[in-house]
Amino acid sequence: MDWSTLAGYGPYVWGAYGVVALAVAAELLGLRLLRRHTGDALREARLLEELKRRERHSARGASR
């Protein structure tokens, strides 16, 4: 694509490019935050599962 040919277009064209660029950037940021939140929740669930397993194991040992 020859970007020099777009120099004559009005601000509405460049504004549209800007809006699309902002929308893409916002989507990428949202996905990154969601991935981080999902990873945190998964780590927490794994830790809780490990704690539950340890408590079950120690409860069995104490009842003997």
XYZ file of N, CA and C in Angstrom:
192
model
N 0.843 -1.174 0.000
C 0.000 0.000 0.000
C 0.891 1.241 0.000
N 0.554 2.185 -0.842
C 1.326 3.415 -0.947
C 0.711 4.465 -0.017
N 1.344 4.676 1.138
C 0.817 5.587 2.144
C 0.859 7.044 1.687
N 1.725 7.388 0.756
C 1.807 8.780 0.314
C 0.547 9.209 -0.432
N -0.181 8.270 -1.023
C -1.419 8.627 -1.723
C -2.538 8.988 -0.745
N -2.401 8.594 0.519
C -3.434 8.896 1.506
C -3.267 10.278 2.134
N -2.192 10.961 1.822
C -1.923 12.257 2.437
C -2.998 13.287 2.104
N -3.666 13.157 0.981
C -4.667 14.134 0.568
C -6.035 13.907 1.174
N -6.244 12.814 1.866
C -7.563 12.546 2.432
C -7.794 13.412 3.666
N -9.067 13.592 3.966
C -9.446 14.454 5.094
C -9.207 13.799 6.439
N -9.395 14.596 7.477
C -9.188 14.096 8.839
C -10.107 12.934 9.202
N -11.255 12.825 8.520
C -12.170 11.731 8.831
C -11.542 10.380 8.493
N -10.715 10.338 7.449
C -10.050 9.084 7.098
C -8.999 8.750 8.154
N -8.183 9.743 8.499
C -7.150 9.509 9.503
C -7.770 9.267 10.872
N -8.888 9.919 11.132
C -9.606 9.667 12.388
C -10.113 8.238 12.474
N -10.594 7.734 11.332
C -11.059 6.341 11.299
C -9.899 5.386 11.564
N -8.742 5.661 10.956
C -7.562 4.830 11.232
C -7.190 4.913 12.711
N -7.272 6.098 13.275
C -6.942 6.272 14.689
C -7.900 5.529 15.606
N -9.200 5.592 15.288
C -10.199 4.895 16.098
C -9.968 3.385 16.043
N -9.682 2.873 14.867
C -9.417 1.437 14.723
C -8.160 1.059 15.498
N -7.127 1.882 15.406
C -5.887 1.595 16.137
C -6.140 1.594 17.646
N -6.923 2.542 18.137
C -7.251 2.579 19.564
C -8.085 1.371 19.974
N -9.017 0.970 19.127
C -9.850 -0.196 19.435
C -9.005 -1.465 19.502
N -8.079 -1.616 18.569
C -7.194 -2.785 18.575
C -6.299 -2.775 19.816
N -5.758 -1.611 20.149
C -4.902 -1.500 21.332
C -5.696 -1.808 22.605
N -6.928 -1.318 22.696
C -7.763 -1.592 23.865
C -8.092 -3.081 23.968
N -8.367 -3.702 22.840
C -8.659 -5.136 22.829
C -7.450 -5.946 23.285
N -6.286 -5.589 22.793
C -5.073 -6.294 23.199
C -4.792 -6.111 24.688
N -4.985 -4.902 25.183
C -4.792 -4.645 26.604
C -5.788 -5.447 27.436
N -7.035 -5.460 27.009
C -8.065 -6.233 27.714
C -7.744 -7.718 27.745
N -7.274 -8.247 26.622
C -6.910 -9.662 26.574
C -5.719 -9.961 27.480
N -4.765 -9.057 27.519
C -3.594 -9.248 28.386
C -4.017 -9.256 29.856
N -4.889 -8.322 30.235
C -5.370 -8.277 31.618
C -6.190 -9.520 31.961
N -7.013 -9.972 31.021
C -7.806 -11.175 31.245
C -6.909 -12.393 31.409
N -5.868 -12.491 30.596
C -4.931 -13.614 30.707
C -4.238 -13.593 32.068
N -3.836 -12.410 32.514
C -3.183 -12.295 33.820
C -4.147 -12.699 34.937
N -5.393 -12.221 34.857
C -6.389 -12.547 35.878
C -6.687 -14.052 35.880
N -6.797 -14.639 34.715
C -7.064 -16.071 34.617
C -5.904 -16.875 35.188
N -4.680 -16.462 34.908
C -3.508 -17.140 35.458
C -3.466 -17.043 36.975
N -3.796 -15.870 37.515
C -3.840 -15.698 38.967
C -4.899 -16.602 39.592
N -6.071 -16.658 38.974
C -7.153 -17.496 39.498
C -6.771 -18.975 39.434
N -6.103 -19.375 38.359
C -5.677 -20.769 38.229
C -4.633 -21.117 39.288
N -3.677 -20.228 39.516
C -2.676 -20.470 40.559
C -3.335 -20.582 41.931
N -4.295 -19.715 42.201
C -4.987 -19.756 43.485
C -5.764 -21.062 43.643
N -6.435 -21.492 42.581
C -7.186 -22.751 42.644
C -6.245 -23.932 42.876
N -5.084 -23.920 42.228
C -4.120 -25.006 42.436
C -3.598 -25.010 43.867
N -3.323 -23.831 44.424
C -2.862 -23.755 45.803
C -3.929 -24.239 46.779
N -5.182 -23.862 46.536
C -6.264 -24.318 47.396
C -6.439 -25.827 47.312
N -6.316 -26.377 46.115
C -6.418 -27.828 45.940
C -5.285 -28.538 46.670
N -4.081 -27.987 46.588
C -2.938 -28.574 47.292
C -3.145 -28.500 48.803
N -3.654 -27.384 49.298
C -3.929 -27.237 50.725
C -4.993 -28.240 51.175
N -6.043 -28.393 50.361
C -7.094 -29.349 50.696
C -6.534 -30.775 50.749
N -5.670 -31.103 49.785
C -5.074 -32.439 49.747
C -4.202 -32.668 50.986
N -3.428 -31.676 51.375
C -2.582 -31.808 52.563
C -3.419 -31.959 53.824
N -4.509 -31.191 53.921
C -5.365 -31.298 55.100
C -6.029 -32.660 55.184
N -6.471 -33.196 54.052
C -7.057 -34.541 54.043
C -6.022 -35.575 54.474
N -4.811 -35.417 53.941
C -3.737 -36.362 54.259
C -3.392 -36.293 55.739
N -3.295 -35.102 56.306
C -2.959 -34.976 57.723
C -4.121 -35.427 58.608
N -5.353 -35.248 58.172
C -6.508 -35.698 58.956
C -6.556 -37.225 59.009
N -6.198 -37.889 57.910
C -6.157 -39.354 57.904
C -5.077 -39.868 58.839
N -3.940 -39.207 58.853
C -2.837 -39.628 59.715
C -3.144 -39.403 61.184
N -3.900 -38.375 61.509
C -4.228 -38.066 62.890
C -5.286 -39.007 63.450
N -6.154 -39.553 62.574
C -7.230 -40.425 63.045
C -6.751 -41.852 63.298
N -5.567 -42.191 62.892
C -5.077 -43.562 63.082
C -4.533 -43.798 64.428
